[in-house]
XYZ file of C-alpha atoms in Angstrom:
757
model
C 88.534 73.558 94.770
C 89.916 74.075 98.264
C 89.713 71.884 101.501
C 86.205 72.813 102.375
C 83.241 70.587 101.852
C 81.786 71.092 98.303
C 78.319 71.438 97.465
C 77.352 71.244 93.611
C 74.255 73.361 93.398
C 73.543 72.534 89.777
C 69.794 71.982 89.166
C 67.794 70.211 92.005
C 66.179 71.617 95.009
C 67.918 71.457 98.430
C 65.688 73.898 100.136
C 64.546 71.230 102.873
C 68.185 70.315 103.709
C 70.074 71.692 106.713
C 72.681 74.472 105.839
C 76.279 73.741 106.332
C 77.789 75.657 109.119
C 79.840 78.406 108.232
C 83.186 76.835 109.273
C 85.823 79.506 110.387
C 88.064 80.368 107.550
C 85.523 79.078 104.838
C 83.833 80.888 102.456
C 81.576 80.251 99.523
C 83.059 80.255 96.067
C 80.379 80.515 93.354
C 81.093 79.476 89.443
C 78.230 80.461 87.140
C 78.735 79.103 83.599
C 76.653 79.407 80.263
C 77.245 76.838 77.651
C 76.882 76.575 74.009
C 76.859 80.312 73.609
C 78.312 81.526 70.536
C 78.484 85.493 70.497
C 75.372 86.769 68.790
C 76.346 90.300 67.342
C 77.864 92.117 70.177
C 75.836 90.543 72.967
C 77.767 89.285 75.990
C 76.450 87.130 78.752
C 75.929 89.068 81.959
C 74.634 88.593 85.550
C 72.937 90.881 87.633
C 70.814 90.762 90.799
C 70.992 91.389 94.463
C 72.930 93.922 96.110
C 75.658 94.229 96.969
C 77.476 91.122 95.567
C 76.266 91.354 91.997
C 75.830 94.972 91.807
C 72.130 95.585 91.555
C 68.960 95.084 89.507
C 70.157 97.684 87.245
C 71.385 96.183 84.065
C 74.160 99.127 83.591
C 75.621 97.560 86.520
C 75.699 93.884 85.468
C 78.807 91.790 85.816
C 80.295 90.559 82.541
C 81.033 86.927 82.024
C 84.332 85.949 80.635
C 84.784 83.611 77.776
C 86.248 80.359 79.011
C 86.239 78.676 75.706
C 84.837 78.806 72.112
C 81.237 78.531 73.483
C 81.278 78.637 77.295
C 81.164 81.849 79.404
C 81.913 81.894 83.217
C 81.737 84.301 85.884
C 83.089 83.297 89.441
C 83.229 85.169 92.917
C 83.513 84.630 96.507
C 80.493 85.316 98.611
C 81.154 86.730 102.202
C 79.443 84.933 105.054
C 76.806 87.542 105.592
C 75.632 87.706 101.976
C 75.123 84.030 101.115
C 71.603 84.489 99.713
C 71.793 85.622 96.194
C 68.996 86.676 93.974
C 70.135 86.871 90.316
C 69.407 86.275 86.602
C 71.350 85.933 83.375
C 71.037 88.580 80.483
C 72.565 89.401 77.163
C 74.191 93.053 77.067
C 75.631 94.792 74.133
C 79.453 95.096 74.604
C 79.267 98.712 73.253
C 76.372 101.071 72.908
C 72.911 101.243 74.543
C 71.164 98.875 72.785
C 68.339 97.004 74.725
C 69.443 93.993 76.980
C 67.875 90.711 76.592
C 66.814 89.231 79.985
C 66.365 85.516 80.605
C 62.677 84.468 80.900
C 61.475 82.764 84.000
C 61.704 83.546 87.715
C 64.727 84.878 89.546
C 67.362 82.366 90.306
C 67.917 81.972 94.196
C 71.172 80.675 95.728
C 70.937 80.315 99.364
C 73.983 79.174 101.489
C 75.255 77.413 98.487
C 72.221 75.685 97.577
C 70.056 76.578 94.398
C 66.428 76.799 95.005
C 64.308 75.065 92.264
C 65.423 73.413 88.987
C 66.813 75.958 86.501
C 69.306 74.236 84.095
C 68.550 76.338 81.071
C 68.565 80.046 80.446
C 65.933 81.112 77.799
C 66.299 84.278 75.807
C 63.457 85.663 73.629
C 64.493 87.992 71.073
C 61.104 87.983 69.391
C 58.076 85.822 68.734
C 59.907 83.585 66.369
C 63.529 83.482 67.799
C 64.114 81.899 71.188
C 67.691 80.742 72.384
C 68.005 78.278 75.108
C 71.499 77.737 76.680
C 72.379 75.201 79.436
C 73.760 76.759 82.705
C 75.916 75.268 85.334
C 75.890 76.619 88.805
C 78.486 75.432 91.433
C 79.202 76.472 94.942
C 82.227 75.236 97.100
C 83.643 76.146 100.618
C 87.074 77.229 100.414
C 89.455 78.868 102.551
C 91.102 82.325 102.036
C 94.473 80.534 101.448
C 93.053 78.344 98.712
C 91.959 81.461 97.033
C 95.624 82.604 97.016
C 96.750 79.181 95.757
C 94.142 79.228 93.072
C 95.179 82.791 92.041
C 98.785 81.302 91.606
C 97.589 78.408 89.600
C 95.523 80.709 87.319
C 98.589 82.956 86.645
C 100.320 79.679 85.731
C 97.824 78.872 83.015
C 99.343 81.559 81.085
C 96.228 82.509 79.350
C 96.966 83.985 75.787
C 96.300 87.744 74.982
C 93.366 88.142 72.836
C 95.105 91.212 71.230
C 98.442 89.774 70.267
C 97.996 85.997 70.917
C 100.957 85.760 73.193
C 101.223 84.517 76.854
C 101.178 86.452 79.895
C 104.790 85.518 80.509
C 107.370 83.900 78.309
C 111.052 83.134 79.182
C 114.201 82.930 77.215
C 116.818 81.888 79.667
C 119.533 80.993 77.046
C 121.654 83.560 75.381
C 121.210 83.833 71.618
C 123.586 81.967 69.655
C 126.482 84.017 68.526
C 125.398 87.138 70.302
C 128.280 89.178 71.634
C 128.159 91.728 74.437
C 129.617 95.062 73.689
C 127.565 96.210 70.590
C 128.534 99.691 71.668
C 132.136 98.876 71.673
C 134.590 101.416 73.275
C 131.459 102.705 75.221
C 133.415 103.503 78.710
C 131.057 103.658 81.699
C 131.806 105.054 84.713
C 128.623 104.254 86.932
C 128.912 107.179 89.429
C 129.517 109.801 86.513
C 125.789 109.235 85.746
C 124.232 109.353 89.094
C 121.615 112.026 89.429
C 119.784 113.371 92.730
C 116.420 111.421 93.543
C 113.410 113.466 93.904
C 113.394 115.177 97.410
C 109.824 113.961 97.893
C 110.830 110.377 98.177
C 110.358 108.964 101.626
C 113.181 106.203 100.984
C 115.804 108.229 99.430
C 117.920 107.937 102.644
C 118.010 105.744 105.477
C 114.876 106.199 107.586
C 113.923 104.275 110.912
C 110.760 102.451 109.990
C 109.290 103.519 113.411
C 109.492 107.202 112.556
C 107.265 106.714 109.241
C 104.207 105.391 111.649
C 101.248 107.504 112.532
C 101.976 110.526 114.450
C 100.113 110.046 118.025
C 97.213 112.245 118.718
C 95.977 111.093 122.121
C 99.041 112.369 123.984
C 97.792 115.936 123.163
C 94.700 115.132 125.137
C 93.806 114.993 128.883
C 91.702 112.341 130.765
C 92.428 109.717 128.211
C 92.750 106.219 130.108
C 93.683 107.351 133.498
C 95.454 104.725 135.558
C 92.377 103.431 137.381
C 90.513 102.762 134.352
C 93.424 101.292 132.657
C 93.871 98.758 135.509
C 90.296 97.926 135.461
C 90.452 97.456 131.568
C 93.590 95.193 131.883
C 91.984 93.117 134.924
C 88.702 92.732 133.017
C 90.188 91.801 129.947
C 91.607 88.596 131.590
C 88.014 86.950 131.007
C 89.183 86.419 127.267
C 91.342 83.456 128.363
C 91.121 80.993 131.248
C 93.934 79.894 133.193
C 94.667 76.789 131.277
C 94.743 78.655 128.172
C 91.673 76.939 126.782
C 89.581 78.630 124.037
C 86.229 80.159 125.352
C 83.204 78.025 124.608
C 81.499 80.951 122.612
C 84.319 81.219 120.172
C 84.074 79.431 116.914
C 86.094 76.478 116.345
C 89.453 77.292 114.873
C 91.022 76.242 111.497
C 94.904 75.875 111.614
C 97.121 75.830 108.478
C 100.871 75.479 108.194
C 102.685 76.646 105.245
C 106.258 75.192 104.770
C 108.685 77.571 102.871
C 111.421 75.737 101.469
C 115.023 77.066 101.324
C 115.525 78.446 97.758
C 119.319 77.991 98.231
C 118.875 74.241 98.114
C 117.312 74.396 94.567
C 114.990 71.882 92.886
C 115.504 68.250 92.744
C 114.581 67.933 89.195
C 118.180 67.629 87.700
C 118.582 69.053 84.237
C 115.275 70.682 84.139
C 114.577 74.149 83.242
C 110.904 75.459 83.510
C 109.460 76.909 80.426
C 106.612 79.319 81.535
C 105.574 80.041 77.954
C 104.133 76.612 77.701
C 103.445 76.000 81.470
C 105.104 72.779 81.563
C 108.815 71.307 82.367
C 110.983 70.687 79.601
C 114.335 69.132 79.462
C 116.861 71.646 78.172
C 120.585 71.233 78.169
C 122.307 73.527 80.813
C 124.937 75.906 79.696
C 127.893 76.619 81.838
C 126.901 80.345 82.441
C 123.424 79.156 83.535
C 124.394 76.288 85.489
C 121.780 75.524 88.446
C 119.745 78.588 87.030
C 116.071 78.015 87.749
C 113.892 81.100 86.615
C 110.836 81.195 88.889
C 108.206 84.210 88.652
C 106.537 83.634 91.908
C 102.980 83.629 90.942
C 103.548 80.673 88.678
C 105.674 78.721 91.243
C 104.479 75.336 92.552
C 100.945 75.426 93.820
C 100.081 74.772 97.440
C 98.161 71.702 98.040
C 96.539 69.880 101.111
C 98.582 67.280 102.868
C 96.863 63.955 103.191
C 98.097 63.780 106.946
C 97.352 66.537 109.467
C 96.460 70.087 108.350
C 99.929 71.099 106.935
C 100.245 72.684 103.418
C 103.446 71.929 101.604
C 104.774 72.696 98.128
C 104.083 69.822 95.763
C 106.682 69.955 92.754
C 105.754 66.577 91.360
C 102.146 67.055 91.010
C 102.565 70.370 89.750
C 104.896 69.138 86.963
C 102.499 66.439 85.969
C 99.519 68.665 85.823
C 99.503 71.320 83.120
C 96.282 73.073 84.121
C 95.714 72.237 87.782
C 92.734 74.533 88.406
C 91.165 75.557 85.181
C 88.268 77.475 86.994
C 90.680 79.510 89.178
C 89.806 82.597 87.178
C 87.126 83.182 89.690
C 89.728 83.607 92.470
C 90.693 86.822 90.425
C 87.354 87.893 90.126
C 86.832 87.443 93.686
C 88.984 90.406 94.664
C 86.897 92.896 92.709
C 83.523 91.417 94.158
C 84.179 90.714 97.621
C 86.643 93.424 98.329
C 85.406 96.300 96.456
C 81.606 95.895 95.969
C 80.763 95.528 99.572
C 79.677 98.470 101.482
C 81.226 99.541 104.827
C 80.718 97.180 107.625
C 82.032 96.506 111.092
C 84.359 93.598 110.045
C 85.922 95.616 107.329
C 87.916 97.311 110.051
C 90.900 94.937 110.578
C 93.779 95.562 113.217
C 96.906 93.563 112.463
C 98.450 93.255 116.040
C 102.221 92.600 115.896
C 103.624 90.109 118.582
C 107.273 89.174 119.296
C 110.436 89.829 121.051
C 112.554 92.819 120.271
C 114.861 92.601 117.278
C 112.654 90.057 115.444
C 111.896 92.366 112.416
C 108.356 93.423 113.500
C 108.603 97.219 112.609
C 110.240 96.444 109.310
C 107.456 93.679 108.495
C 104.626 96.214 109.598
C 106.117 98.939 107.378
C 106.363 96.620 104.395
C 102.782 95.452 104.875
C 101.664 98.969 105.370
C 103.142 100.103 102.126
C 101.520 96.922 100.266
C 97.976 97.637 101.545
C 98.294 101.332 100.772
C 99.330 100.615 97.248
C 96.407 98.470 96.655
C 94.166 101.196 97.821
C 93.354 99.943 101.338
C 93.296 102.892 103.834
C 96.180 101.722 106.191
C 98.119 103.202 108.931
C 101.046 102.077 111.068
C 100.959 102.704 114.702
C 104.196 102.156 116.650
C 103.761 102.054 120.243
C 107.538 102.860 120.970
C 106.893 106.130 119.304
C 104.131 106.945 121.698
C 106.428 105.875 124.642
C 109.270 107.801 123.580
C 106.964 111.081 123.164
C 105.459 110.564 126.654
C 108.276 109.169 128.671
C 111.379 110.401 126.700
C 114.175 108.257 124.859
C 116.459 107.665 127.782
C 114.759 104.795 129.389
C 117.082 102.048 130.699
C 116.360 98.427 130.538
C 114.978 98.481 134.160
C 111.978 100.487 132.583
C 111.039 97.087 130.808
C 111.305 94.831 133.715
C 108.029 92.863 134.436
C 108.587 93.352 138.250
C 108.898 97.058 137.850
C 105.133 98.157 138.361
C 105.767 101.743 137.218
C 107.376 100.723 134.191
C 104.666 97.882 133.260
C 101.748 100.499 134.032
C 103.529 103.194 131.833
C 103.859 100.775 128.964
C 100.398 99.589 129.170
C 99.105 103.185 129.260
C 100.772 104.179 126.007
C 99.693 100.988 124.463
C 96.149 101.864 125.418
C 96.655 105.370 124.035
C 97.838 103.883 120.820
C 95.032 101.411 120.393
C 92.510 104.388 121.201
C 94.089 106.297 118.372
C 93.968 103.545 116.021
C 90.286 102.681 116.847
C 89.555 106.472 116.356
C 90.893 106.608 113.201
C 88.971 103.555 111.910
C 85.732 105.003 113.113
C 86.807 108.043 111.057
C 86.919 105.762 107.893
C 90.255 104.061 108.271
C 90.367 100.283 107.266
C 93.462 98.545 108.458
C 95.622 99.466 111.278
C 98.893 98.011 111.890
C 99.633 97.869 115.647
C 103.286 97.642 116.316
C 104.734 96.551 119.749
C 106.088 93.482 121.507
C 102.602 92.607 122.905
C 104.510 89.675 124.421
C 102.028 88.641 127.137
C 98.719 87.205 127.124
C 97.405 89.904 129.367
C 98.603 92.791 127.281
C 96.923 90.998 124.249
C 93.658 90.290 126.156
C 93.563 94.089 126.963
C 93.720 94.898 123.370
C 91.020 92.511 122.413
C 88.723 93.968 125.044
C 89.385 97.416 123.547
C 88.752 96.282 119.990
C 85.396 94.320 120.869
C 82.728 95.402 118.655
C 84.865 97.938 116.873
C 87.426 96.078 114.750
C 88.556 92.574 113.999
C 92.073 91.801 115.439
C 94.638 89.444 113.637
C 97.909 88.794 115.648
C 100.951 88.610 113.552
C 103.627 87.136 115.563
C 107.372 87.051 114.243
C 109.600 84.272 115.703
C 113.237 83.833 114.888
C 115.740 81.138 116.054
C 118.882 82.293 114.170
C 121.061 83.972 116.592
C 123.239 85.359 113.668
C 120.130 87.241 112.350
C 118.992 88.551 115.797
C 122.722 89.908 116.484
C 122.555 91.704 113.163
C 119.030 93.219 113.933
C 120.204 94.059 117.540
C 123.160 96.041 116.073
C 120.890 97.758 113.572
C 118.475 98.699 116.240
C 121.418 100.457 118.216
C 122.247 102.318 115.141
C 118.967 103.458 113.891
C 116.585 103.493 116.999
C 115.822 106.947 118.798
C 116.196 105.032 121.983
C 119.852 105.088 121.598
C 120.336 108.244 119.686
C 121.751 110.028 122.775
C 124.138 107.223 123.642
C 127.664 107.988 122.409
C 129.042 104.728 123.448
C 127.762 101.642 121.007
C 128.979 98.923 123.334
C 126.947 100.685 126.198
C 123.715 100.800 124.152
C 124.272 97.232 123.109
C 124.787 95.996 126.623
C 121.696 97.840 127.784
C 119.417 96.500 124.750
C 120.417 92.925 125.528
C 119.447 93.388 129.099
C 115.937 94.798 127.800
C 115.492 91.781 125.571
C 116.301 89.410 128.459
C 113.534 91.188 130.493
C 111.121 90.552 127.699
C 112.160 87.048 127.319
C 111.467 85.916 130.822
C 107.646 86.644 130.546
C 107.111 86.117 126.814
C 103.964 84.011 126.076
C 103.668 82.845 122.211
C 100.060 83.610 120.851
C 97.767 80.751 121.096
C 94.594 82.687 121.247
C 92.349 84.299 118.675
C 93.046 84.682 115.000
C 96.731 84.683 114.403
C 99.650 84.463 111.664
C 102.836 83.146 112.967
C 105.979 83.809 110.831
C 108.786 81.400 111.959
C 112.192 81.956 110.740
C 110.964 83.690 107.703
C 113.383 86.815 108.012
C 116.348 84.672 106.952
C 115.349 84.109 103.281
C 116.225 80.566 103.554
C 112.925 78.927 104.087
C 110.701 78.773 107.217
C 107.097 78.604 108.176
C 103.927 80.470 108.403
C 101.195 79.095 110.740
C 97.584 80.297 110.004
C 94.955 80.096 112.651
C 91.275 80.930 112.347
C 91.853 83.315 109.406
C 88.773 84.277 107.482
C 87.963 86.903 104.650
C 89.590 87.911 101.415
C 91.768 90.483 102.629
C 93.274 88.463 105.596
C 93.946 85.805 102.909
C 95.536 88.493 100.864
C 97.761 89.398 103.700
C 98.847 85.887 104.271
C 99.683 85.459 100.511
C 101.980 88.692 100.777
C 103.790 87.407 103.754
C 104.496 83.973 102.445
C 106.354 85.742 99.451
C 108.351 88.323 101.365
C 111.782 88.258 102.782
C 114.690 90.503 103.824
C 117.459 89.348 101.506
C 119.187 92.422 100.085
C 118.928 92.753 96.282
C 118.661 95.803 93.878
C 115.814 96.152 91.479
C 116.379 98.517 88.561
C 113.583 100.181 86.942
C 113.929 101.827 83.474
C 111.638 102.883 80.638
C 112.280 101.723 77.139
C 114.512 103.699 74.865
C 113.085 106.520 72.903
C 110.635 105.094 70.335
C 109.301 106.537 67.094
C 105.924 107.179 68.705
C 107.617 109.251 71.367
C 109.241 111.356 68.820
C 105.900 111.889 67.215
C 104.197 112.605 70.746
C 101.598 109.813 70.141
C 100.541 107.599 73.127
C 100.372 103.753 73.206
C 101.282 102.096 69.996
C 103.984 99.490 69.365
C 106.614 101.025 67.348
C 110.441 100.568 66.975
C 113.011 102.538 68.710
C 114.428 105.732 67.353
C 118.170 106.100 66.734
C 118.426 107.752 70.257
C 116.607 104.737 71.645
C 118.969 102.275 70.102
C 121.911 104.126 71.475
C 120.093 103.919 75.000
C 119.541 100.124 74.506
C 123.406 99.683 74.067
C 124.468 101.922 76.835
C 121.751 100.083 79.136
C 123.551 96.808 78.124
C 126.905 97.985 79.309
C 125.614 99.431 82.441
C 123.695 96.135 83.429
C 126.880 94.200 82.518
C 129.033 96.383 84.865
C 126.383 96.771 87.627
C 125.476 93.159 87.853
C 128.734 91.423 86.658
C 128.753 89.258 89.936
C 125.050 88.607 89.880
C 124.769 85.959 87.338
C 121.316 84.863 88.633
C 119.800 88.100 87.812
C 117.043 88.354 85.209
C 115.701 91.009 82.798
C 112.036 91.601 82.686
C 110.215 93.488 79.729
C 106.696 93.894 78.752
C 105.347 92.187 75.413
C 105.682 95.452 73.540
C 108.678 95.602 71.033
C 109.996 98.560 72.267
C 110.860 97.150 75.499
C 112.007 93.839 74.013
C 114.351 95.811 71.430
C 115.607 97.799 74.518
C 116.554 94.566 76.271
C 117.991 92.717 73.135
C 121.608 93.961 73.442
C 121.765 92.499 77.120
C 123.124 89.148 76.998
C 123.936 86.443 79.600
C 120.844 87.025 81.585
C 117.396 85.321 81.204
C 114.712 87.568 79.684
C 111.203 87.528 80.901
C 108.140 88.970 79.105
C 105.138 90.062 81.230
C 101.981 91.043 79.654
C 101.216 92.746 83.026
C 104.042 95.325 82.217
C 102.383 96.373 79.074
C 101.851 100.235 78.909
C 98.385 101.462 80.184
C 95.924 100.711 77.474
C 94.796 104.041 75.900
C 91.683 102.292 74.236
C 90.169 104.372 71.446
C 92.904 107.028 72.103
C 95.764 104.727 71.336
C 97.995 106.126 68.713
C 96.676 109.753 69.232
C 98.483 112.771 70.582
C 97.041 114.733 73.725
C 96.291 117.655 71.399
C 94.231 115.406 68.920
C 92.420 114.095 72.222
C 91.851 117.759 73.424
C 90.485 118.765 69.909
C 88.567 115.821 69.211
C 87.584 114.376 72.364
C 87.146 117.482 74.711
C 85.080 115.967 77.394
C 87.397 112.822 77.702
C 90.420 115.340 77.767
C 88.910 117.348 80.632
C 87.839 114.087 82.456
C 91.255 112.914 82.373
C 92.882 116.388 83.531
C 90.398 116.405 86.503
C 91.154 113.027 87.933
C 93.974 111.286 86.218
C 94.317 108.482 88.808
C 90.725 107.058 88.287
C 90.110 108.162 84.709
C 89.658 105.290 82.523
C 90.224 105.664 78.699
C 87.113 104.668 76.623
C 87.630 100.902 76.066
C 91.031 101.125 77.758
C 92.423 101.341 81.412
C 92.926 103.714 84.336
C 95.911 103.797 86.545
C 93.924 101.933 89.294
C 93.534 99.189 86.704
C 97.060 99.033 86.048
C 97.908 98.776 89.751
C 95.508 95.753 89.915
C 97.277 94.022 87.215
C 100.592 94.780 88.408
C 100.103 93.022 91.898
C 101.532 89.716 90.541
C 104.582 91.613 89.550
C 104.878 93.212 92.812
C 104.646 89.829 94.739
C 107.423 88.226 92.616
C 109.673 91.224 93.004
C 109.185 90.617 96.789
C 109.963 87.033 96.405
C 112.909 87.357 93.998
C 116.471 87.143 95.870
C 118.559 87.815 92.957
C 118.573 91.365 91.141
C 115.929 92.189 88.518
C 116.071 94.839 85.657
C 112.425 95.902 84.642
C 112.248 97.534 81.350
C 108.778 98.825 81.112
C 106.715 102.052 80.337
C 105.909 105.321 81.984
C 102.517 104.482 83.565
C 103.589 101.125 84.723
C 106.876 102.145 86.111
C 105.139 105.181 88.035
C 102.913 102.511 89.818
C 105.637 100.142 90.581
C 107.975 103.081 91.867
C 104.984 104.421 94.000
C 104.805 101.028 95.731
C 108.648 100.987 96.659
C 108.618 104.724 97.498
C 105.480 104.477 99.575
C 103.978 107.275 97.571
C 100.271 108.055 97.785
C 97.911 106.743 95.010
C 96.983 110.171 94.223
C 100.681 111.055 93.286
C 101.061 108.184 90.981
C 99.991 109.724 87.707
C 102.175 112.681 88.294
C 105.593 110.989 89.253
C 108.452 111.927 87.128
C 109.669 109.102 85.156
C 111.939 110.331 82.428
C 113.552 108.535 79.423
C 116.973 107.033 79.319
C 117.206 106.919 83.232
C 117.669 103.872 85.611
C 116.011 104.055 89.014
C 117.846 101.624 91.241
C 115.799 100.487 94.172
C 117.734 98.738 97.040
C 115.833 96.456 99.069
C 117.143 94.922 102.358
C 117.097 94.978 106.132
C 117.431 98.621 106.328
C 114.231 99.464 104.109
C 114.143 100.697 100.810
C 116.521 103.268 99.346
C 116.973 104.398 95.703
C 119.725 105.819 93.296
C 119.177 107.232 89.843
C 121.424 106.945 86.948
C 120.811 109.209 83.791
C 122.656 107.549 80.931
C 121.576 110.136 78.173
C 120.103 113.517 78.025
């Protein structure tokens, strides 16, 4: 797996061999397997051991292995570079209850830098004097890059593992209308869309047009005195030049870089496989006769799109459709890439390199602030403490909003010093915030010269890791559109009544930046080249390591600015809704069936010109029945969209839970976000399983109608509305109401339609 050199640590002793250097961008991917284990009673194979990777030597914190086949169990994870010595053992632990665990006999297993110390091919478990079980174990370690992990995650999702509950795949697609189906099952139902509009909640940050920079962190350094006086600032700027020599060479003490290039094809050009429609329910390509109403339609859910493979020449990554179509199961062990998130991203304690600064680079009107706001929203939703620091906001507060283009000239020493000062103030604020517990800071400015970037690297040295995110655009039409939006929205021109005068001034400012612009060639960086158009592009990745940076790259690969609506709605009222019971899988009530017909008419009218739109539902019948009257659009079932799993409380009313399980009821009321139903899920669990859905919604260029459940839609809505995690369980998500999320270059706006009381 991956591009790194592979070390098979199965059996054998390699203690005397030289360890492999930790190449930049490479991490150790470990796979532990136990074979020929058929579940004995309710005992599940687990792994426990050294802190922090495997939890601890406390069996209650052991990591559960997952069933890979009938008799093979597997656990995979990514090892950070500073924790590559693992001390662990296998044990059999009851799935439920507090019965004693059975720990394997023999000494601890030691894995150092990918090499297994000693020969331990069997796990021996002794139940009593007469009963001893021996099971072969396979331990493998590979060097992989973070980007390979993202690719393997896609491949794993594409395997479409069946649900152990209902025996159905994660995603199934019905891209053809049912034979004989007729639209208008609610005949004579007239629909005036505006008649059903209701106000969006006033707490929504995106219910109206908002300039993205105004949503950034409020400066605090400007209220202090004595922070970075001019003489210190000059010293800082001049001393920072030691980071780069005149010939732009990399300093000798810097680790070797690893460059990758991802080619993102233009989706408008389609796929070359004529007459082929992808059937995700079986994970293969099948030849289906195209119908006129679906000519050229290719339904692609993103996390199941063609996998990224290493090119045989150079270091470029491209999309390989042919090998993807011929290989039904391209990466069977890729389940470990999913487990890597939980282990490498959540179980490690705080340390210096957990502080990450994403420093934007690029000319004005290239989409930096919008990209920064989008990335901030995504990372916050995943639970990473993230803040957006916009240097322009600092500049406006300190020097006013009426600065002309001359202020931005490189040969204006006063302007240069003033701009460097506010950049240093913003950087100081961001570093202080990180030292108080923040994790990811998004530093939003042009940062267009090597000298400015060196100053920032000098300030960050020993405090946080910097990754430069450079946005490049060569499409003059898009640049012109962005400039005009800037004049309309930016506070810099709020007091300029003459639009053309503002436009002229901004273009002079842009020309001043272009004269001294130096592309990023130093340090760790991500370059987004012509990605904002939505018509393909490139992402170049250099010297990127760590799970979170890899996750950020994966998000950026799948994001774009193409305007399109996303409609969110709960299923029609179900019989369990009538009875006040949670969970379940009941049919719709009479009111629910009426809503399904009204929804079908609404979708037909709202999306009548959007034949490439799609309908997404969960795999529970109340959402499928709600979508059934809608015809003419492909319908996609996602298991990830299923309602929160209420575990042993499934089918109960809240009053029954309060009466029969008062401790559980109280715990849920105290912390609804983190509360996990016994043998069920929490809201945080729901968010984690919804990440592939978010990635695909970001990747879609056509409208999507999502018919799901209250908890799931709360989590999805919170992502788009940038609501704090703690608010998610309390977001109002009424029945028979459609929330239209409009995504585009101006940000995210919403509109609500209530079709029934």
